[in-house]
Coordinates of C-alpha atoms in Angstrom, one line a residue:
M27 CA -2.3 -40.7 -64.6
S28 CA -1.4 -44.5 -63.5
S29 CA -2.6 -47.3 -64.7
S30 CA -4.5 -48.6 -61.9
E31 CA -6.1 -45.0 -62.2
F32 CA -6.9 -45.1 -65.5
S33 CA -8.5 -48.8 -65.1
L34 CA -10.7 -47.5 -62.6
R35 CA -11.7 -44.2 -64.0
L36 CA -12.7 -46.5 -67.5
A37 CA -15.4 -48.5 -65.3
T38 CA -16.9 -45.8 -62.8
E39 CA -17.3 -43.1 -66.1
P40 CA -18.1 -43.1 -70.0
V41 CA -15.9 -44.0 -72.4
V42 CA -15.9 -40.6 -73.6
Y43 CA -14.1 -39.1 -70.9
A44 CA -10.5 -40.8 -72.1
T45 CA -9.2 -38.9 -74.4
L46 CA -7.8 -41.3 -77.7
E47 CA -4.3 -40.0 -76.3
E48 CA -5.0 -42.0 -72.9
I49 CA -6.5 -44.9 -74.8
A50 CA -3.7 -45.4 -77.0
R51 CA -0.8 -45.2 -74.2
E52 CA -2.1 -47.1 -71.9
G53 CA -3.1 -50.3 -75.5
A54 CA 1.0 -49.6 -75.8
R55 CA 1.6 -49.7 -72.0
R56 CA -0.2 -53.4 -71.5
A57 CA 1.4 -54.9 -75.0
L58 CA 4.8 -53.9 -73.7
Q59 CA 3.7 -55.3 -70.1
K60 CA 2.8 -58.4 -71.6
A61 CA 6.1 -58.7 -73.9
I62 CA 8.7 -58.4 -71.2
E63 CA 6.8 -60.7 -68.8
D64 CA 6.4 -63.2 -71.3
E65 CA 10.8 -62.9 -72.3
V66 CA 11.3 -63.7 -68.6
A67 CA 9.0 -66.5 -69.0
E68 CA 11.0 -68.0 -72.0
Y69 CA 14.0 -67.1 -70.0
V70 CA 12.9 -69.0 -66.9
N71 CA 11.5 -72.4 -68.6
A72 CA 14.7 -72.4 -70.9
H73 CA 16.9 -72.8 -67.8
Q74 CA 14.7 -74.8 -65.4
D75 CA 17.1 -78.3 -65.5
H76 CA 19.5 -76.5 -63.6
L77 CA 19.1 -77.8 -60.1
D78 CA 20.6 -76.6 -56.7
D79 CA 21.8 -80.0 -54.3
A80 CA 18.2 -80.2 -53.1
G81 CA 16.9 -80.3 -56.7
H82 CA 15.3 -76.5 -56.2
R83 CA 15.8 -74.8 -59.6
L84 CA 18.8 -71.8 -59.8
V85 CA 16.4 -69.6 -62.4
V86 CA 13.1 -68.5 -61.0
R87 CA 11.1 -65.5 -60.7
N88 CA 11.1 -63.3 -57.9
G89 CA 8.3 -60.5 -58.0
H90 CA 8.8 -56.8 -59.9
K91 CA 11.2 -54.2 -59.4
P92 CA 9.8 -51.3 -58.7
A93 CA 7.5 -49.8 -61.3
R94 CA 9.8 -46.9 -64.1
T95 CA 8.3 -44.7 -66.1
I96 CA 9.1 -45.1 -70.3
L97 CA 8.6 -41.8 -71.8
S98 CA 7.7 -42.4 -75.2
G99 CA 6.4 -40.4 -77.9
L100 CA 2.6 -41.1 -76.5
G101 CA 3.7 -39.9 -72.8
P102 CA 4.6 -41.1 -69.7
M103 CA 4.1 -45.3 -69.5
E104 CA 4.7 -47.0 -66.1
V105 CA 6.0 -50.9 -66.4
K106 CA 7.0 -53.2 -63.6
Q107 CA 10.1 -54.7 -65.0
P108 CA 9.9 -58.5 -63.9
R109 CA 12.8 -59.6 -61.1
V110 CA 14.9 -62.6 -61.5
D111 CA 16.4 -64.7 -59.9
D112 CA 19.6 -66.8 -61.4
R113 CA 21.4 -67.9 -59.2
R114 CA 23.9 -70.2 -61.2
L115 CA 27.5 -68.7 -61.5
D116 CA 30.2 -68.8 -64.9
E117 CA 33.5 -69.0 -64.8
N118 CA 34.7 -66.6 -62.7
G119 CA 32.0 -67.2 -59.8
V120 CA 29.9 -64.6 -60.5
R121 CA 26.3 -64.9 -59.9
F122 CA 24.4 -64.4 -64.1
R123 CA 22.4 -62.0 -64.3
F124 CA 19.3 -61.2 -66.3
T125 CA 19.0 -58.5 -68.9
S126 CA 15.7 -58.3 -71.1
K127 CA 16.3 -56.8 -74.4
I128 CA 12.9 -55.8 -74.9
L129 CA 13.9 -53.4 -72.2
P130 CA 17.4 -52.9 -72.1
P131 CA 18.7 -50.6 -68.6
Y132 CA 20.1 -47.3 -71.4
L133 CA 16.1 -47.2 -72.1
R134 CA 14.3 -46.7 -69.4
K135 CA 14.5 -42.8 -70.0
T136 CA 13.6 -42.6 -73.6
K137 CA 12.8 -39.3 -74.6
T138 CA 13.6 -39.8 -78.8
I139 CA 12.9 -42.1 -81.2
E140 CA 16.7 -41.4 -82.2
D141 CA 17.4 -43.5 -78.9
L142 CA 15.3 -46.6 -80.1
V143 CA 15.6 -47.0 -84.1
P144 CA 19.6 -48.2 -83.8
W145 CA 18.7 -51.0 -81.3
L146 CA 15.3 -51.8 -83.4
Y147 CA 18.0 -52.0 -86.3
L148 CA 19.6 -54.4 -85.2
K149 CA 17.1 -56.4 -83.8
G150 CA 15.8 -57.1 -87.1
I151 CA 13.4 -54.3 -87.5
S152 CA 13.2 -53.5 -91.2
T153 CA 12.9 -49.9 -92.5
G154 CA 9.6 -51.1 -93.8
E155 CA 8.2 -52.5 -90.4
M156 CA 10.0 -49.2 -88.4
S157 CA 6.8 -47.3 -87.9
D158 CA 4.9 -50.2 -86.6
A159 CA 7.3 -51.7 -84.0
L160 CA 7.3 -48.2 -82.6
V161 CA 3.7 -47.4 -82.6
H162 CA 3.9 -50.7 -80.4
L163 CA 6.6 -49.6 -78.4
G164 CA 3.6 -46.1 -77.2
F165 CA 5.4 -44.1 -79.6
D166 CA 3.7 -42.4 -82.7
G167 CA 5.1 -43.8 -85.7
S168 CA 3.2 -42.0 -87.9
G169 CA 5.4 -39.9 -89.8
L170 CA 8.3 -42.6 -89.7
S171 CA 8.2 -43.4 -93.2
P172 CA 10.9 -45.6 -94.7
A173 CA 12.3 -42.8 -96.2
S174 CA 12.5 -41.4 -93.1
V175 CA 14.6 -43.8 -91.4
T176 CA 16.8 -44.7 -94.4
R177 CA 17.8 -40.8 -93.9
M178 CA 18.6 -41.4 -90.2
T179 CA 20.7 -43.9 -90.7
E180 CA 22.6 -41.9 -93.4
S181 CA 22.8 -39.3 -91.0
W182 CA 24.2 -41.4 -88.4
Q183 CA 26.6 -42.6 -90.8
G184 CA 27.7 -39.4 -91.1
E185 CA 28.4 -38.8 -87.5
Y186 CA 30.3 -42.5 -88.0
A187 CA 32.6 -41.4 -90.6
D188 CA 33.1 -37.9 -88.5
W189 CA 34.2 -39.9 -85.1
N190 CA 36.1 -41.5 -87.1
K191 CA 38.1 -38.8 -88.5
R192 CA 38.1 -37.0 -85.0
D193 CA 41.8 -35.2 -83.6
L194 CA 43.5 -37.2 -81.1
T195 CA 45.9 -35.1 -80.0
G196 CA 46.8 -34.9 -76.8
K197 CA 44.6 -38.2 -75.8
H198 CA 46.5 -40.4 -73.3
Y199 CA 44.9 -43.9 -72.3
V200 CA 46.5 -45.2 -69.7
Y201 CA 45.3 -48.9 -70.8
V202 CA 43.0 -49.9 -73.5
W203 CA 40.8 -53.2 -74.2
A204 CA 40.7 -55.1 -77.8
D205 CA 38.1 -57.3 -79.2
G206 CA 36.8 -59.0 -82.3
I207 CA 33.1 -59.1 -81.9
Y208 CA 30.9 -61.1 -84.6
F209 CA 27.3 -58.9 -84.9
G210 CA 25.6 -60.5 -87.0
C211 CA 24.0 -57.5 -88.2
R212 CA 24.5 -56.7 -91.4
L213 CA 27.7 -58.2 -92.5
T214 CA 29.9 -59.4 -95.2
D215 CA 31.5 -62.4 -95.3
D216 CA 34.8 -61.3 -96.2
R217 CA 34.9 -59.1 -93.3
P218 CA 32.9 -60.7 -90.8
C219 CA 34.0 -58.9 -87.8
V220 CA 33.8 -55.8 -86.3
L221 CA 37.1 -54.7 -84.2
V222 CA 36.7 -52.5 -80.8
L223 CA 39.0 -51.2 -78.4
M224 CA 38.1 -48.9 -75.4
G225 CA 40.4 -47.2 -73.7
A226 CA 40.9 -45.6 -69.4
T227 CA 41.9 -42.2 -70.1
A228 CA 44.4 -40.3 -67.2
D229 CA 41.4 -40.1 -64.8
G230 CA 40.0 -42.9 -65.2
T231 CA 36.9 -42.5 -67.8
K232 CA 36.5 -45.5 -69.9
E233 CA 36.3 -44.5 -73.1
L234 CA 34.9 -46.1 -76.4
I235 CA 38.2 -45.5 -79.2
A236 CA 38.0 -47.7 -82.2
I237 CA 34.9 -49.4 -83.9
H238 CA 36.3 -50.9 -87.9
D239 CA 35.4 -53.7 -89.9
G240 CA 38.1 -55.9 -90.5
Q241 CA 39.2 -59.8 -89.4
R242 CA 39.4 -60.9 -85.7
E243 CA 42.7 -62.4 -85.7
S244 CA 44.5 -60.3 -88.8
Q245 CA 47.3 -58.5 -88.0
T246 CA 46.6 -56.1 -90.8
S247 CA 43.3 -55.5 -90.2
W248 CA 44.7 -54.2 -86.6
L249 CA 47.5 -52.0 -87.9
E250 CA 45.1 -50.2 -90.0
V251 CA 43.2 -49.2 -86.4
L252 CA 46.4 -48.4 -84.8
T253 CA 48.1 -46.4 -87.4
G254 CA 44.9 -44.8 -88.5
L255 CA 44.4 -43.6 -84.1
K256 CA 48.6 -42.9 -84.3
D257 CA 48.0 -40.3 -87.8
R258 CA 45.1 -38.6 -86.1
G259 CA 47.2 -38.1 -82.8
L260 CA 47.3 -40.8 -80.6
I261 CA 51.1 -40.5 -80.0
E262 CA 51.6 -42.2 -76.2
P263 CA 51.9 -45.7 -75.5
P264 CA 49.8 -47.1 -73.3
K265 CA 50.5 -48.7 -70.7
L266 CA 49.1 -52.3 -70.5
A267 CA 47.0 -53.9 -72.8
T268 CA 44.3 -56.2 -72.7
G269 CA 42.7 -58.6 -75.7
D270 CA 42.2 -62.7 -75.9
G271 CA 45.3 -64.3 -77.7
S272 CA 43.9 -65.0 -80.4
L273 CA 43.8 -61.8 -81.5
G274 CA 46.3 -60.5 -84.4
F275 CA 46.3 -57.5 -82.2
W276 CA 49.3 -58.3 -80.9
L277 CA 51.3 -58.1 -83.4
A278 CA 50.4 -54.8 -84.2
M279 CA 50.5 -53.7 -81.2
A280 CA 54.4 -55.1 -81.1
Q281 CA 54.9 -52.7 -84.0
S282 CA 53.1 -49.7 -83.4
F283 CA 53.4 -49.3 -79.1
P284 CA 55.9 -51.8 -78.9
A285 CA 56.3 -50.2 -75.1
T286 CA 52.5 -51.2 -73.7
Q287 CA 52.8 -54.7 -71.5
Q288 CA 50.4 -56.9 -72.7
Q289 CA 47.5 -58.8 -70.4
R290 CA 45.7 -62.2 -71.9
C291 CA 41.9 -62.0 -70.9
W292 CA 41.6 -64.6 -68.3
V293 CA 38.0 -65.5 -69.4
H294 CA 38.9 -66.5 -73.2
K295 CA 42.0 -68.3 -71.5
T296 CA 39.8 -70.0 -68.8
A297 CA 37.7 -70.9 -71.8
N298 CA 40.3 -72.3 -74.1
V299 CA 42.1 -74.2 -72.0
L300 CA 38.7 -75.8 -71.0
D301 CA 38.1 -76.6 -74.3
K302 CA 40.8 -79.0 -74.1
L303 CA 39.5 -80.8 -71.3
P304 CA 36.8 -83.6 -71.0
K305 CA 33.5 -81.9 -69.2
G306 CA 34.5 -84.4 -66.4
Q307 CA 37.7 -82.7 -66.1
Q308 CA 36.4 -79.1 -66.4
P309 CA 34.8 -78.0 -62.8
A310 CA 37.8 -78.7 -61.2
A311 CA 40.5 -77.5 -63.3
K312 CA 38.2 -74.4 -63.6
A313 CA 38.8 -73.7 -59.3
M314 CA 42.6 -74.6 -60.5
L315 CA 42.1 -71.4 -63.1
H316 CA 39.9 -69.5 -60.6
E317 CA 42.8 -69.6 -58.4
V318 CA 45.6 -68.5 -60.1
W319 CA 44.6 -65.1 -61.2
M320 CA 43.2 -64.4 -57.5
S321 CA 45.9 -65.1 -55.8
A322 CA 47.2 -62.0 -53.8
T323 CA 50.7 -62.0 -55.4
R324 CA 53.1 -62.9 -58.2
E325 CA 54.2 -65.7 -55.9
D326 CA 51.4 -67.4 -55.1
A327 CA 49.6 -66.7 -58.4
V328 CA 53.4 -68.6 -60.2
K329 CA 52.9 -72.1 -57.7
A330 CA 48.9 -72.1 -58.6
F331 CA 49.8 -72.1 -62.1
D332 CA 52.5 -74.7 -61.6
R333 CA 50.2 -76.9 -59.8
F334 CA 47.8 -76.6 -62.5
I335 CA 50.0 -77.5 -65.0
E336 CA 51.5 -80.5 -62.8
V337 CA 47.8 -82.2 -62.2
Y338 CA 47.3 -82.1 -66.4
G339 CA 50.5 -81.4 -68.0
V340 CA 50.4 -85.3 -67.6
K341 CA 47.5 -86.8 -69.2
W342 CA 46.5 -83.7 -71.2
P343 CA 49.5 -81.9 -72.4
Q344 CA 47.1 -79.3 -75.1
T345 CA 45.7 -77.9 -72.3
A346 CA 49.1 -77.4 -70.8
D347 CA 51.2 -76.1 -73.7
C348 CA 47.4 -73.4 -74.3
L349 CA 48.6 -72.0 -70.5
L350 CA 52.0 -72.6 -70.7
K351 CA 52.0 -69.6 -73.8
D352 CA 51.1 -67.0 -72.4
R353 CA 52.0 -67.2 -68.9
A354 CA 54.1 -63.9 -68.4
Q355 CA 51.3 -62.0 -70.2
L356 CA 48.5 -63.5 -67.9
L357 CA 50.4 -62.7 -65.0
A358 CA 51.0 -58.9 -65.9
F359 CA 48.1 -57.3 -64.3
Y360 CA 50.2 -58.3 -61.0
D361 CA 52.5 -55.2 -61.8
F362 CA 49.7 -53.0 -62.0
P363 CA 48.0 -51.1 -58.7
A364 CA 45.3 -53.9 -57.1
E365 CA 43.0 -51.6 -57.3
H366 CA 42.7 -52.2 -61.1
W367 CA 43.3 -55.7 -61.6
Q368 CA 38.8 -56.4 -61.2
H369 CA 39.5 -53.8 -65.0
L370 CA 42.7 -55.6 -66.5
R371 CA 42.3 -58.9 -65.6
T372 CA 40.0 -59.6 -68.6
S373 CA 38.1 -57.6 -71.2
N374 CA 34.7 -57.3 -69.8
P375 CA 34.4 -53.9 -70.4
I376 CA 34.1 -54.8 -74.6
E377 CA 31.6 -57.9 -73.8
S378 CA 29.4 -56.3 -71.3
T379 CA 29.0 -53.1 -73.2
F380 CA 28.6 -54.7 -76.8
A381 CA 26.5 -57.8 -75.9
T382 CA 23.1 -56.2 -76.3
V383 CA 24.6 -55.1 -79.7
R384 CA 24.9 -58.6 -81.0
L385 CA 21.0 -58.9 -81.4
R386 CA 21.0 -59.8 -85.4
T387 CA 21.9 -63.3 -86.5
Y388 CA 21.5 -63.3 -90.2
R389 CA 22.9 -60.9 -92.8
T390 CA 21.4 -58.7 -95.1
K391 CA 22.6 -58.3 -98.3
G392 CA 22.5 -55.1 -100.4
A393 CA 24.5 -52.2 -101.0
G394 CA 25.4 -49.6 -98.0
S395 CA 24.1 -52.6 -95.4
R396 CA 27.8 -52.9 -93.6
K397 CA 27.6 -49.0 -92.9
A398 CA 24.7 -48.7 -91.6
G399 CA 25.2 -51.8 -89.2
L400 CA 27.9 -50.6 -88.1
A401 CA 26.7 -47.1 -88.1
M402 CA 24.0 -48.5 -85.4
A403 CA 27.2 -50.2 -83.7
F404 CA 28.4 -47.1 -83.0
K405 CA 25.2 -45.3 -82.2
L406 CA 24.5 -48.4 -79.6
A407 CA 28.2 -47.7 -78.2
Q408 CA 28.0 -44.4 -78.1
K409 CA 24.5 -44.3 -75.9
A410 CA 26.7 -47.0 -73.3
Q411 CA 29.3 -44.9 -72.4
T412 CA 27.2 -42.7 -70.9
G413 CA 27.2 -44.7 -68.6
W414 CA 29.7 -46.7 -67.8
R415 CA 31.9 -46.1 -64.5
K416 CA 34.9 -44.8 -63.5
L417 CA 37.9 -46.9 -62.9
N418 CA 38.3 -47.9 -59.3
G419 CA 41.2 -46.4 -57.3
S420 CA 41.8 -43.5 -60.4
A421 CA 44.0 -41.3 -58.5
M422 CA 46.6 -44.1 -59.1
L423 CA 46.7 -43.8 -62.7
Q424 CA 48.5 -40.8 -62.7
D425 CA 51.2 -42.8 -60.7
L426 CA 51.7 -44.9 -63.2
I427 CA 52.1 -42.0 -65.8
D428 CA 54.9 -40.8 -63.3
G429 CA 56.9 -44.2 -63.7
I430 CA 55.9 -45.0 -60.0
V431 CA 56.5 -48.8 -60.4
F432 CA 54.1 -51.9 -59.0
V433 CA 55.0 -55.0 -57.6
D434 CA 51.8 -57.2 -57.1
G435 CA 49.3 -54.6 -57.0
E436 CA 50.9 -52.4 -54.2
R437 CA 54.1 -49.0 -54.6
K438 CA 57.2 -50.6 -54.2
A439 CA 59.6 -48.6 -51.8
A440 CA 61.8 -46.2 -52.7

C-alpha cells in the first residue's frame, strides 16, 4: 500500500481497520522522509553563498528523485529522496555531488539489521541507543538489546580477524591504491590512522586488500601491512601503485615490491601545491595544474609542467619545489593504457569509498573500542565493495601482465 492510499484509507475508513503494523510503518516512513528533507535543506542552506556570475545560487533543490522502497523490519517503506542541483566544481573540474548520510545508496535495499548497525555505530549511536535508532528507521528493534549489539559487533571483529588471515596465494593485483584514512571513530591517540590498500585484479575487478591500524606516514606501519600480505602469498608485484606523496607507504613499497612503479595522486598534490600560494593566485594555478595531468601525451604534460614552474617558481619557490620533487612519479601513468588513466591519476577509489565511513568526530575510550571501530569500517567497506565497477579497458590489463609496453597510453609499435 502506497502512502497516498494509506492516507486515503485513514480518511475514509475507521481507524480500527488499519493494522498496528501499517500505522507503525507509516509513522516510520514519515519520520525518515522528514529526516532526509531536513538534511537536504541544511545542505542547500550551508552553500547559499555560492553564486554564479549572474548571482544565481549554485546549490539548489530540484524536486525529488523517483520514489524508492526501503525494505525494513516492518516491511517495505516508500520514500522520495530530494534531488539537489549542485553546479560547483572541484579542483578536477568535476561537479560536486550531494550524497545523503541518512540514506546512503547502499542502504536502498536493506534487508537485515546487520546492514544498518555498522553505519549507525560509526555515526555515533551507542549500543544502548541502537534499538531506539532502528525503530525510528522502521525496524523492529525491540529485541535488540545492548548485549545483543555487543555480541554482533564481536562477531564482526571475528570476521575482520579471519579476513586479515586469508590466504592470498595466486592473487595478482595489477594496480594498487594506498591511503591513510582518519575516521575519527573510536581511535586512540597513538595510532590515529587506518591504512587502506585496494587493488585491481587481472580482470579489472577492484578489491579491498587491507585495512590496518597504524601511522599514515610511518614506513614501519606500511611495511607491516605489505610484509603480512607477502607472508600470506601475495608475491606478484603490482605494475603501478597510486597514493599521496607523504605516505611512508613508498619507502615500504620500494623495500617489499621494488619493481612496482609509483604514481603520485594528483588530487593530493594539487591541494599541497595550492596551499603554498596566496589565495588570489590559486584559481589560475589550479587551471595550469589541470592542464598538466590532462595532457594527451607526456611531451605535452612536460611542457605544461615547465610552464607552471616558470610562472610560479621565482616568486613562490616552495610551490615549485613541492611540484618538482615528484615530477617523475606524477607522470608515471603515461606508461599505461589511456583507458586506465582516470583510475590511476588519483587515490579517489579509496577516498570515495571511505567518505561515508568518516562519520564520527570524537573518540570513545574503552577496552576493545578500537577493534570494534576497525571491524565496523571493514563491514562498511565490504558492503561498498559489492557496488564497485570494473576498470575501463579491463582487457588491456593482460597486455601489461604479458609485458607489452605502452607509450602515451597506446601500445608501442614492435
